[in-house]
Short mmCIF file of C-alpha atoms in Angstrom, two decimals:
data_model
loop_
_atom_site.label_atom_id
_atom_site.label_comp_id
_atom_site.label_asym_id
_atom_site.label_seq_id
_atom_site.Cartn_x
_atom_site.Cartn_y
_atom_site.Cartn_z
CA MET A 17 -205.90 -31.92 19.37
CA SER A 18 -202.96 -32.42 21.64
CA MET A 19 -202.09 -35.02 19.25
CA ASN A 20 -202.22 -32.75 16.38
CA LEU A 21 -200.13 -30.52 17.79
CA SER A 22 -197.71 -33.12 18.48
CA ALA A 23 -197.30 -34.25 14.88
CA LYS A 24 -197.33 -30.89 13.77
CA LEU A 25 -194.25 -30.14 16.21
CA ASP A 26 -192.48 -33.50 15.05
CA GLU A 27 -193.06 -32.27 10.96
CA LEU A 28 -191.37 -28.97 12.45
CA GLN A 29 -188.63 -30.75 13.89
CA ARG A 30 -187.84 -32.80 10.91
CA GLY A 31 -187.84 -29.97 8.68
CA ASP A 32 -185.66 -28.43 11.04
CA ARG A 33 -183.40 -30.84 10.52
CA GLN A 34 -183.40 -31.48 6.63
CA LEU A 35 -182.87 -27.27 6.38
CA GLU A 36 -179.55 -27.88 8.56
CA THR A 37 -178.60 -30.77 6.36
CA THR A 38 -178.84 -29.11 3.03
CA VAL A 39 -176.95 -26.42 4.98
CA ALA A 40 -174.28 -28.47 5.87
CA LEU A 41 -174.45 -30.38 2.52
CA CYS A 42 -174.23 -26.69 1.10
CA GLU A 43 -171.25 -25.33 3.56
CA ILE A 44 -169.37 -28.93 2.55
CA ARG A 45 -170.01 -28.30 -1.20
CA THR A 46 -168.47 -24.70 -0.94
CA GLN A 47 -165.63 -26.22 0.80
CA LEU A 48 -165.00 -28.97 -1.44
CA GLN A 49 -165.40 -26.31 -4.26
CA GLU A 50 -162.79 -24.38 -2.75
CA LEU A 51 -160.33 -26.96 -1.59
CA THR A 52 -160.47 -28.02 -5.43
CA LYS A 53 -159.47 -24.73 -6.54
CA SER A 54 -156.83 -24.66 -3.76
CA VAL A 55 -155.99 -28.20 -4.90
CA GLU A 56 -155.36 -26.89 -8.89
CA SER A 57 -153.88 -23.56 -7.80
CA CYS A 58 -150.97 -25.96 -5.99
CA GLN A 59 -150.96 -27.78 -9.05
CA SER A 60 -150.18 -24.57 -11.45
CA GLU A 61 -147.24 -23.81 -9.01
CA VAL A 62 -145.95 -27.28 -8.91
CA SER A 63 -145.92 -26.64 -12.80
CA GLU A 64 -144.39 -23.67 -12.02
CA VAL A 65 -141.66 -24.65 -10.06
CA LYS A 66 -140.93 -27.51 -12.53
CA ARG A 67 -140.60 -25.16 -15.50
CA ASP A 68 -138.53 -23.04 -13.13
CA MET A 69 -136.50 -25.96 -12.33
CA VAL A 70 -135.60 -26.97 -15.83
CA ALA A 71 -134.72 -23.23 -16.64
CA ILE A 72 -132.41 -23.74 -13.73
CA LYS A 73 -131.30 -26.61 -14.76
CA HIS A 74 -130.26 -25.38 -18.06
CA GLU A 75 -128.58 -22.54 -16.69
CA LEU A 76 -126.31 -24.77 -14.93
CA ASP A 77 -125.47 -26.10 -18.14
CA THR A 78 -125.04 -23.31 -19.91
CA VAL A 79 -122.64 -22.22 -16.63
CA GLN A 80 -120.73 -25.88 -16.93
CA GLN A 81 -120.23 -25.03 -20.78
CA VAL A 82 -119.24 -21.32 -20.22
CA LYS A 83 -116.89 -22.67 -17.49
CA GLU A 84 -115.55 -25.33 -19.75
CA GLU A 85 -114.94 -22.73 -22.54
CA ILE A 86 -112.98 -20.55 -20.32
CA GLU A 87 -110.86 -23.63 -19.23
CA GLU A 88 -110.33 -23.77 -23.10
CA LEU A 89 -109.43 -20.30 -23.34
CA ARG A 90 -107.30 -20.23 -20.36
CA GLU A 91 -105.10 -23.38 -21.78
CA TYR A 92 -104.80 -20.93 -25.11
CA VAL A 93 -104.02 -18.25 -23.48
CA ASP A 94 -101.12 -20.20 -21.63
CA ARG A 95 -100.20 -21.74 -24.54
CA LEU A 96 -99.43 -18.40 -26.36
CA GLU A 97 -98.25 -16.76 -23.63
CA GLU A 98 -95.46 -19.79 -23.72
CA HIS A 99 -95.03 -19.33 -27.22
CA SER A 100 -94.58 -15.56 -26.94
CA HIS A 101 -92.08 -16.24 -24.30
CA ARG A 102 -90.19 -18.50 -26.21
CA ARG A 103 -90.46 -16.00 -29.58
CA LYS A 104 -89.18 -13.43 -27.20
CA LEU A 105 -86.30 -15.18 -26.00
CA ARG A 106 -85.26 -16.16 -29.55
CA LEU A 107 -85.49 -12.86 -30.38
CA LEU A 108 -83.19 -11.46 -27.50
CA GLU A 109 -80.51 -14.13 -28.29
CA GLN A 110 -80.11 -12.45 -31.65
CA GLY A 111 -77.01 -11.25 -31.67
CA LEU A 112 -74.70 -8.30 -33.54
CA THR A 113 -74.10 -10.30 -37.49
CA LEU A 114 -70.64 -8.41 -39.13
CA PHE A 115 -73.17 -7.67 -42.02
CA LEU A 116 -75.40 -5.68 -39.53
CA SER A 117 -72.31 -3.81 -38.31
CA TYR A 118 -71.06 -3.04 -41.87
CA ALA A 119 -75.05 -1.81 -42.47
CA ILE A 120 -75.15 0.27 -39.07
CA LEU A 121 -71.41 1.80 -40.00
CA ALA A 122 -72.81 2.74 -43.36
CA ALA A 123 -76.32 4.31 -41.92
CA VAL A 124 -74.66 6.13 -38.96
CA LEU A 125 -72.37 8.28 -40.97
CA GLY A 126 -75.39 10.54 -41.63
CA MET A 127 -75.13 11.61 -37.91
CA LEU A 128 -71.67 11.79 -38.42
CA GLN A 129 -72.27 14.50 -41.04
CA PHE A 130 -74.73 16.36 -38.50
CA GLY A 131 -72.08 16.39 -35.76
CA TYR A 132 -69.53 17.52 -38.15
CA ASN A 133 -71.46 20.32 -39.45
CA THR A 134 -72.72 21.66 -36.20
CA GLY A 135 -69.16 22.13 -34.99
CA VAL A 136 -66.93 23.18 -38.04
CA ILE A 137 -68.05 26.58 -38.21
CA ASN A 138 -66.95 27.14 -34.84
CA ALA A 139 -63.03 26.98 -35.02
CA PRO A 140 -62.42 29.21 -38.11
CA GLU A 141 -65.04 31.85 -36.56
CA VAL A 142 -62.39 34.62 -37.27
CA ASN A 143 -61.27 33.47 -40.55
CA ILE A 144 -64.49 33.72 -42.39
CA GLU A 145 -65.09 36.92 -40.48
CA ASN A 146 -62.10 38.50 -41.94
CA PHE A 147 -62.87 36.72 -45.30
CA MET A 148 -66.55 38.55 -44.77
CA LYS A 149 -64.76 41.71 -44.31
CA ASP A 150 -62.54 41.37 -47.69
CA VAL A 151 -65.78 40.74 -49.97
CA TYR A 152 -67.55 43.67 -48.30
CA LYS A 153 -64.64 45.63 -48.91
CA ASP A 154 -63.87 44.94 -52.53
CA ARG A 155 -67.78 45.16 -53.48
CA TYR A 156 -68.55 48.68 -51.45
CA GLY A 157 -64.81 50.07 -51.08
CA GLU A 158 -65.25 50.75 -47.67
CA ASP A 159 -64.75 48.83 -44.48
CA ILE A 160 -67.09 46.69 -42.40
CA SER A 161 -68.67 47.33 -39.09
CA ASP A 162 -67.36 44.57 -36.69
CA ASP A 163 -71.51 45.00 -35.30
CA TYR A 164 -72.64 44.03 -39.11
CA VAL A 165 -69.72 41.34 -39.85
CA LYS A 166 -70.82 39.96 -36.95
CA ARG A 167 -74.47 39.79 -37.85
CA LEU A 168 -73.22 38.08 -40.76
CA TYR A 169 -71.40 35.49 -39.04
CA SER A 170 -74.77 34.90 -36.84
CA VAL A 171 -76.77 33.76 -40.26
CA ALA A 172 -74.14 32.08 -41.52
CA VAL A 173 -74.11 29.83 -37.85
CA SER A 174 -78.36 30.06 -37.67
CA ILE A 175 -79.21 29.42 -41.15
CA PHE A 176 -78.07 25.67 -40.77
CA ALA A 177 -80.57 25.45 -37.67
CA ILE A 178 -82.93 26.93 -40.52
CA GLY A 179 -82.10 24.05 -42.80
CA GLY A 180 -82.48 21.66 -40.09
CA MET A 181 -86.03 22.17 -39.08
CA LEU A 182 -87.08 22.28 -42.90
CA GLY A 183 -85.52 18.34 -43.17
CA GLY A 184 -86.57 17.21 -39.91
CA PHE A 185 -90.37 18.07 -40.52
CA SER A 186 -89.79 16.52 -44.14
CA GLY A 187 -88.16 13.46 -43.02
CA GLY A 188 -91.32 11.31 -42.41
CA ILE A 189 -92.52 11.79 -45.78
CA ILE A 190 -89.41 11.00 -48.10
CA ALA A 191 -88.32 7.67 -45.59
CA ASN A 192 -92.24 6.74 -46.48
CA ARG A 193 -92.00 7.71 -50.12
CA PHE A 194 -88.40 6.81 -51.32
CA GLY A 195 -87.45 4.27 -47.83
CA ARG A 196 -85.28 4.48 -45.51
CA LYS A 197 -82.28 3.63 -47.50
CA GLY A 198 -83.38 4.97 -50.87
CA GLY A 199 -83.99 8.84 -48.76
CA LEU A 200 -80.34 8.63 -47.08
CA LEU A 201 -78.68 7.90 -50.54
CA LEU A 202 -81.05 10.53 -52.16
CA ASN A 203 -79.77 13.15 -49.11
CA ASN A 204 -76.56 12.81 -50.09
CA VAL A 205 -76.52 14.34 -52.58
CA LEU A 206 -77.85 17.35 -50.65
CA GLY A 207 -74.49 16.84 -48.59
CA ILE A 208 -72.29 17.17 -51.82
CA VAL A 209 -74.33 20.04 -53.34
CA GLY A 210 -73.80 21.62 -49.32
CA GLY A 211 -70.47 20.98 -49.09
CA CYS A 212 -69.30 22.27 -52.44
CA LEU A 213 -70.99 26.19 -51.92
CA MET A 214 -69.23 25.61 -48.47
CA GLY A 215 -65.87 24.61 -49.99
CA PHE A 216 -65.70 27.10 -52.95
CA THR A 217 -67.23 30.15 -51.40
CA LYS A 218 -63.96 31.80 -50.79
CA MET A 219 -62.92 30.87 -54.90
CA ALA A 220 -66.53 32.52 -55.80
CA HIS A 221 -65.47 35.43 -53.27
CA SER A 222 -69.23 35.44 -52.28
CA TYR A 223 -70.46 35.32 -48.36
CA GLU A 224 -73.82 34.80 -49.77
CA MET A 225 -72.89 31.03 -51.42
CA LEU A 226 -71.43 29.94 -47.76
CA PHE A 227 -74.96 30.91 -46.09
CA PHE A 228 -76.65 29.35 -49.21
CA GLY A 229 -74.52 25.88 -48.76
CA ARG A 230 -74.81 26.03 -45.08
CA PHE A 231 -78.63 26.15 -45.47
CA ILE A 232 -78.46 23.32 -47.53
CA ILE A 233 -76.44 21.31 -45.55
CA GLY A 234 -78.89 21.71 -42.80
CA VAL A 235 -81.67 20.24 -44.65
CA ASN A 236 -79.23 17.25 -45.13
CA CYS A 237 -78.45 16.95 -42.03
CA GLY A 238 -82.12 17.49 -40.51
CA LEU A 239 -83.53 14.69 -42.47
CA ASN A 240 -80.26 12.40 -41.31
CA THR A 241 -81.51 13.16 -37.85
CA SER A 242 -84.50 11.27 -39.04
CA LEU A 243 -83.90 8.60 -41.34
CA VAL A 244 -81.04 7.22 -39.85
CA PRO A 245 -81.98 6.32 -35.98
CA MET A 246 -85.25 5.03 -38.24
CA TYR A 247 -83.29 2.67 -40.58
CA ILE A 248 -81.06 1.60 -37.45
CA SER A 249 -84.04 0.93 -35.05
CA GLU A 250 -85.73 -1.04 -38.02
CA ILE A 251 -82.55 -3.45 -39.20
CA ALA A 252 -81.71 -4.21 -35.37
CA PRO A 253 -82.57 -6.94 -33.61
CA LEU A 254 -85.18 -6.20 -30.17
CA ASN A 255 -82.59 -6.62 -27.76
CA LEU A 256 -80.12 -4.53 -29.25
CA ARG A 257 -82.32 -1.53 -30.30
CA GLY A 258 -81.61 0.55 -26.92
CA GLY A 259 -77.95 0.21 -26.87
CA LEU A 260 -78.11 0.95 -30.74
CA GLY A 261 -79.90 3.83 -30.44
CA THR A 262 -76.78 5.43 -28.74
CA VAL A 263 -74.73 5.22 -31.52
CA ASN A 264 -76.27 7.76 -33.44
CA GLN A 265 -75.07 9.99 -30.29
CA LEU A 266 -72.14 8.69 -30.47
CA ALA A 267 -71.51 9.38 -34.16
CA VAL A 268 -72.74 12.99 -33.18
CA THR A 269 -70.15 13.94 -30.87
CA VAL A 270 -67.59 11.95 -33.08
CA GLY A 271 -68.11 14.26 -35.81
CA LEU A 272 -67.92 17.46 -33.56
CA LEU A 273 -64.71 16.36 -32.11
CA VAL A 274 -63.44 15.83 -35.60
CA SER A 275 -64.35 19.09 -36.75
CA GLN A 276 -62.78 20.66 -33.58
CA VAL A 277 -59.44 19.07 -34.04
CA LEU A 278 -59.41 19.95 -38.05
CA GLY A 279 -59.67 23.12 -37.29
CA ILE A 280 -56.88 23.96 -35.11
CA GLU A 281 -54.28 26.11 -37.15
CA GLN A 282 -51.94 23.53 -37.41
CA ILE A 283 -54.17 21.91 -39.45
CA LEU A 284 -57.00 23.72 -41.55
CA GLY A 285 -58.00 26.55 -38.89
CA THR A 286 -56.13 29.09 -41.38
CA ASP A 287 -57.19 31.60 -44.01
CA GLU A 288 -56.45 29.37 -46.45
CA GLY A 289 -57.24 26.21 -44.94
CA TRP A 290 -61.17 27.13 -43.51
CA PRO A 291 -62.51 26.28 -46.92
CA VAL A 292 -60.99 22.84 -47.20
CA LEU A 293 -62.91 22.24 -43.76
CA LEU A 294 -65.84 23.16 -44.88
CA LEU A 295 -65.48 21.06 -48.27
CA LEU A 296 -64.84 18.23 -45.89
CA ALA A 297 -68.60 17.82 -45.20
CA ILE A 298 -68.78 16.10 -48.53
CA CYS A 299 -66.76 13.15 -47.51
CA PRO A 300 -69.28 11.50 -44.77
CA ALA A 301 -71.70 11.60 -47.99
CA ILE A 302 -69.09 10.31 -50.98
CA LEU A 303 -68.62 7.47 -48.41
CA GLN A 304 -72.14 6.58 -47.49
CA LEU A 305 -72.84 6.69 -51.39
CA LEU A 306 -70.22 3.81 -52.27
CA LEU A 307 -71.08 1.83 -48.72
CA LEU A 308 -75.29 2.25 -48.48
CA PRO A 309 -76.01 0.30 -51.35
CA VAL A 310 -75.19 -3.07 -50.73
CA CYS A 311 -77.07 -2.57 -47.37
CA PRO A 312 -80.96 -3.90 -47.68
CA GLU A 313 -83.95 -1.55 -47.18
CA SER A 314 -85.63 -1.93 -44.00
CA PRO A 315 -87.73 -5.25 -43.59
CA ARG A 316 -90.21 -2.90 -41.70
CA TYR A 317 -90.68 -0.81 -44.43
CA LEU A 318 -90.90 -3.83 -46.82
CA LEU A 319 -93.58 -5.77 -45.04
CA ILE A 320 -95.55 -2.93 -43.15
CA THR A 321 -95.74 0.01 -46.01
CA LYS A 322 -94.72 -1.84 -49.50
CA GLN A 323 -96.37 -5.33 -48.12
CA TRP A 324 -93.59 -7.07 -49.77
CA GLU A 325 -93.30 -9.87 -47.66
CA GLU A 326 -90.29 -11.87 -50.01
CA GLU A 327 -88.06 -9.29 -50.09
CA ALA A 328 -88.57 -8.53 -46.28
CA ARG A 329 -87.40 -12.11 -45.69
CA LYS A 330 -84.33 -11.88 -48.06
CA ALA A 331 -83.49 -8.84 -46.16
CA LEU A 332 -83.72 -10.07 -42.44
CA ARG A 333 -81.60 -13.27 -43.86
CA ARG A 334 -78.92 -11.05 -44.68
CA LEU A 335 -78.91 -9.02 -42.17
CA ARG A 336 -79.57 -11.83 -39.32
CA ALA A 337 -77.28 -14.06 -40.98
CA SER A 338 -80.10 -16.61 -40.08
CA ASN A 339 -82.71 -18.14 -42.43
CA GLN A 340 -85.16 -18.55 -38.98
CA VAL A 341 -86.63 -14.96 -39.62
CA GLU A 342 -90.44 -15.97 -38.66
CA GLU A 343 -90.22 -14.61 -35.09
CA ASP A 344 -88.83 -10.84 -36.70
CA ILE A 345 -91.75 -11.08 -39.13
CA GLU A 346 -94.25 -12.19 -36.51
CA GLU A 347 -93.27 -9.47 -34.35
CA MET A 348 -93.64 -6.95 -37.53
CA ARG A 349 -96.97 -8.16 -38.04
CA ALA A 350 -97.89 -8.03 -34.36
CA GLU A 351 -96.86 -4.16 -34.83
CA GLU A 352 -98.98 -3.74 -38.00
CA ARG A 353 -102.08 -4.97 -36.38
CA ALA A 354 -101.30 -2.66 -33.39
CA GLN A 355 -101.21 0.48 -35.45
CA GLN A 356 -104.15 -0.60 -37.49
CA ALA A 357 -106.22 -1.24 -34.15
CA GLU A 358 -105.00 2.68 -33.11
CA SER A 359 -107.49 5.51 -33.72
CA ARG A 360 -105.71 8.02 -36.07
CA ILE A 361 -106.36 11.62 -34.39
CA SER A 362 -105.76 14.85 -35.41
CA MET A 363 -103.01 17.37 -34.06
CA THR A 364 -105.69 19.59 -32.37
CA GLU A 365 -107.11 16.26 -30.62
CA LEU A 366 -103.86 15.37 -29.61
CA ILE A 367 -103.20 18.41 -27.89
CA CYS A 368 -106.79 18.73 -26.36
CA SER A 369 -106.66 15.02 -25.39
CA PRO A 370 -106.75 14.57 -21.36
CA THR A 371 -105.05 11.14 -21.96
CA LEU A 372 -102.80 11.97 -24.04
CA ARG A 373 -101.86 15.20 -22.42
CA ALA A 374 -99.27 14.17 -20.02
CA PRO A 375 -97.43 11.99 -22.44
CA LEU A 376 -97.06 14.86 -24.72
CA ILE A 377 -95.56 17.60 -22.20
CA ILE A 378 -93.03 15.07 -21.10
CA GLY A 379 -92.29 14.72 -24.79
CA VAL A 380 -92.11 18.39 -25.34
CA VAL A 381 -90.33 19.37 -21.99
CA MET A 382 -87.87 16.43 -22.52
CA GLN A 383 -86.95 17.98 -26.17
CA LEU A 384 -86.77 21.75 -24.70
CA SER A 385 -84.27 20.82 -21.86
CA GLN A 386 -81.69 19.77 -24.22
CA GLN A 387 -82.42 22.35 -26.81
CA LEU A 388 -82.54 25.24 -24.21
CA SER A 389 -79.54 23.64 -22.22
CA GLY A 390 -77.10 25.62 -23.85
CA ILE A 391 -75.18 23.05 -24.96
CA ASN A 392 -75.61 24.68 -28.92
CA ALA A 393 -74.23 27.92 -28.42
CA VAL A 394 -70.93 26.09 -26.77
CA PHE A 395 -70.91 24.38 -29.92
CA TYR A 396 -71.02 27.58 -31.68
CA TYR A 397 -69.15 29.91 -30.30
CA SER A 398 -67.06 28.30 -27.65
CA THR A 399 -63.84 29.53 -29.38
CA ASN A 400 -65.04 33.23 -28.97
CA LEU A 401 -66.19 32.65 -25.06
CA TYR A 402 -62.93 30.95 -24.44
CA THR A 403 -60.75 34.45 -26.30
CA SER A 404 -63.43 36.24 -24.39
CA SER A 405 -62.05 34.67 -21.15
CA GLY A 406 -58.67 35.66 -21.59
CA LEU A 407 -57.34 32.52 -23.90
CA THR A 408 -55.32 32.70 -26.73
CA GLU A 409 -57.09 31.92 -29.85
CA GLU A 410 -54.92 28.46 -30.06
CA SER A 411 -55.45 28.26 -26.39
CA ALA A 412 -59.35 28.20 -26.69
CA LYS A 413 -58.83 26.00 -30.27
CA PHE A 414 -57.53 23.84 -27.99
CA ALA A 415 -60.44 23.81 -24.64
CA THR A 416 -62.64 23.32 -27.92
CA ILE A 417 -61.37 20.27 -28.58
CA GLY A 418 -61.56 19.10 -24.63
CA ILE A 419 -65.52 19.68 -24.84
CA GLY A 420 -65.59 17.68 -27.64
CA SER A 421 -63.69 14.66 -25.81
CA ILE A 422 -65.40 15.02 -22.92
CA MET A 423 -68.55 14.34 -24.82
CA VAL A 424 -67.04 11.29 -26.56
CA VAL A 425 -66.16 9.74 -23.42
CA MET A 426 -69.65 10.39 -21.55
CA THR A 427 -71.53 8.84 -24.62
CA LEU A 428 -69.42 6.26 -24.31
CA VAL A 429 -69.93 5.69 -20.29
CA SER A 430 -73.92 6.25 -20.97
CA ILE A 431 -74.10 3.53 -23.38
CA PRO A 432 -73.92 0.67 -20.31
CA LEU A 433 -75.47 3.12 -17.63
CA MET A 434 -78.47 3.70 -19.78
CA ASP A 435 -80.31 -0.04 -18.90
CA ARG A 436 -78.50 0.08 -15.13
CA THR A 437 -79.65 3.03 -13.99
CA GLY A 438 -82.55 3.71 -16.41
CA ARG A 439 -83.35 7.24 -18.87
CA ARG A 440 -85.29 9.25 -16.19
CA THR A 441 -82.42 9.12 -13.84
CA LEU A 442 -79.44 9.68 -16.05
CA HIS A 443 -81.48 12.54 -17.78
CA LEU A 444 -81.98 14.16 -14.32
CA TYR A 445 -78.23 13.79 -13.88
CA GLY A 446 -77.90 15.47 -16.69
CA LEU A 447 -80.18 18.40 -16.07
CA GLY A 448 -78.90 18.94 -12.82
CA GLY A 449 -75.05 19.44 -13.95
CA MET A 450 -76.04 21.40 -16.75
CA PHE A 451 -77.99 23.85 -14.46
CA ILE A 452 -74.97 24.08 -11.96
CA PHE A 453 -72.37 24.62 -14.86
CA SER A 454 -74.93 27.20 -16.73
CA ILE A 455 -74.71 29.14 -12.94
CA PHE A 456 -71.23 28.77 -12.91
CA ILE A 457 -70.38 30.14 -16.53
CA THR A 458 -72.72 33.13 -15.82
CA ILE A 459 -70.48 33.95 -12.47
CA SER A 460 -67.52 33.79 -14.42
CA PHE A 461 -68.45 36.18 -17.19
CA LEU A 462 -69.79 38.33 -14.90
CA ILE A 463 -66.64 38.58 -12.33
CA LYS A 464 -65.13 39.21 -15.85
CA VAL A 465 -67.16 42.42 -16.54
CA SER A 466 -67.32 43.56 -13.24
CA LEU A 467 -62.99 43.27 -13.11
CA ASN A 468 -62.90 45.13 -16.41
CA PHE A 469 -65.33 47.57 -15.51
#
């Protein structure tokens, strides 16, 4: 019986060992499966790493390619800058040729016309008022009051500015429709008509004819203020545009001075001579009609507006006295491309745009500072101001000539100072001077009034 028990115990022990072995094998099999999965996962991760490395290598190749392209672009930009610098140097080396000087002289006669008609009404004020009194008395059989004749004279003075505004507004339309040169030539017809109307006023015994003539000549001068600077700036080389821009103002001051000199009593400042003084306004127009047809049309107008490249080249060759005009053509082409790239905006958008508001305000204030400085009142009424201050009429006219002479001299002085000190600095000095001396003028008149009182 004990042997049976021992045998059974041996069998149980062998069964337990087999069971442990089976469990151990199962655990090993499970671990092997997990290890297999881990190996497979590692292989998948390795594959992903390989793909990432391939992608990184591709990106590195792309970066290298982009870097090479950037280097090529940088070299291309450097070459373009060098070419542009050489072209600009060649443009800056262009000088003032004889034919270009002739063209500028012919064109600037329009600004001489403007200056002459601005100042010509000043000196013969008393003579014109006497003429108006005679006409009124012949028409109505009674004497005109001093206040009314002053108002009539004021109309003759101010209607010139009204015509000037009309001409100034239409300058751009005329320039694009008929060209810069063509517009100037057509405008001379208005100058001749206006001058003749003013000159034959006394013969016609009509001060209304004087008003109409002043209006027509005002339109003529307004157009000149648009067309002449436009034409001169477009025919001038790049390096001379700033300096030649002052030629317009110089012509205005010279015209003022000429009208003041001719208006003294020893020349044409008399009851018989003042119609001739006004009639002389036709001289700049006739002279321009004789000189300007020889000059070429604006190359910029021919190339950009009309797209006549060959005609533009011919005009440039005449103006530059050289066949090397490619730099000028390329400059105008670049300007045309820049204009086409710019977006067109309306007047409302211009006023409401925050980015354009500051330049707009600066431009408006610059014009107002000149127009509201009081210089126009001096142009028109300086003789009357001097006579009311106690000078004789003859001395007042000579004092007015002094004003015109100073203006011519200071315009000549400003030409070399413009590039040396800057436009803004010169303008600020001018505004400061006008402010101070306007106060002095006001104080002097207040003292005169208080003494008379």
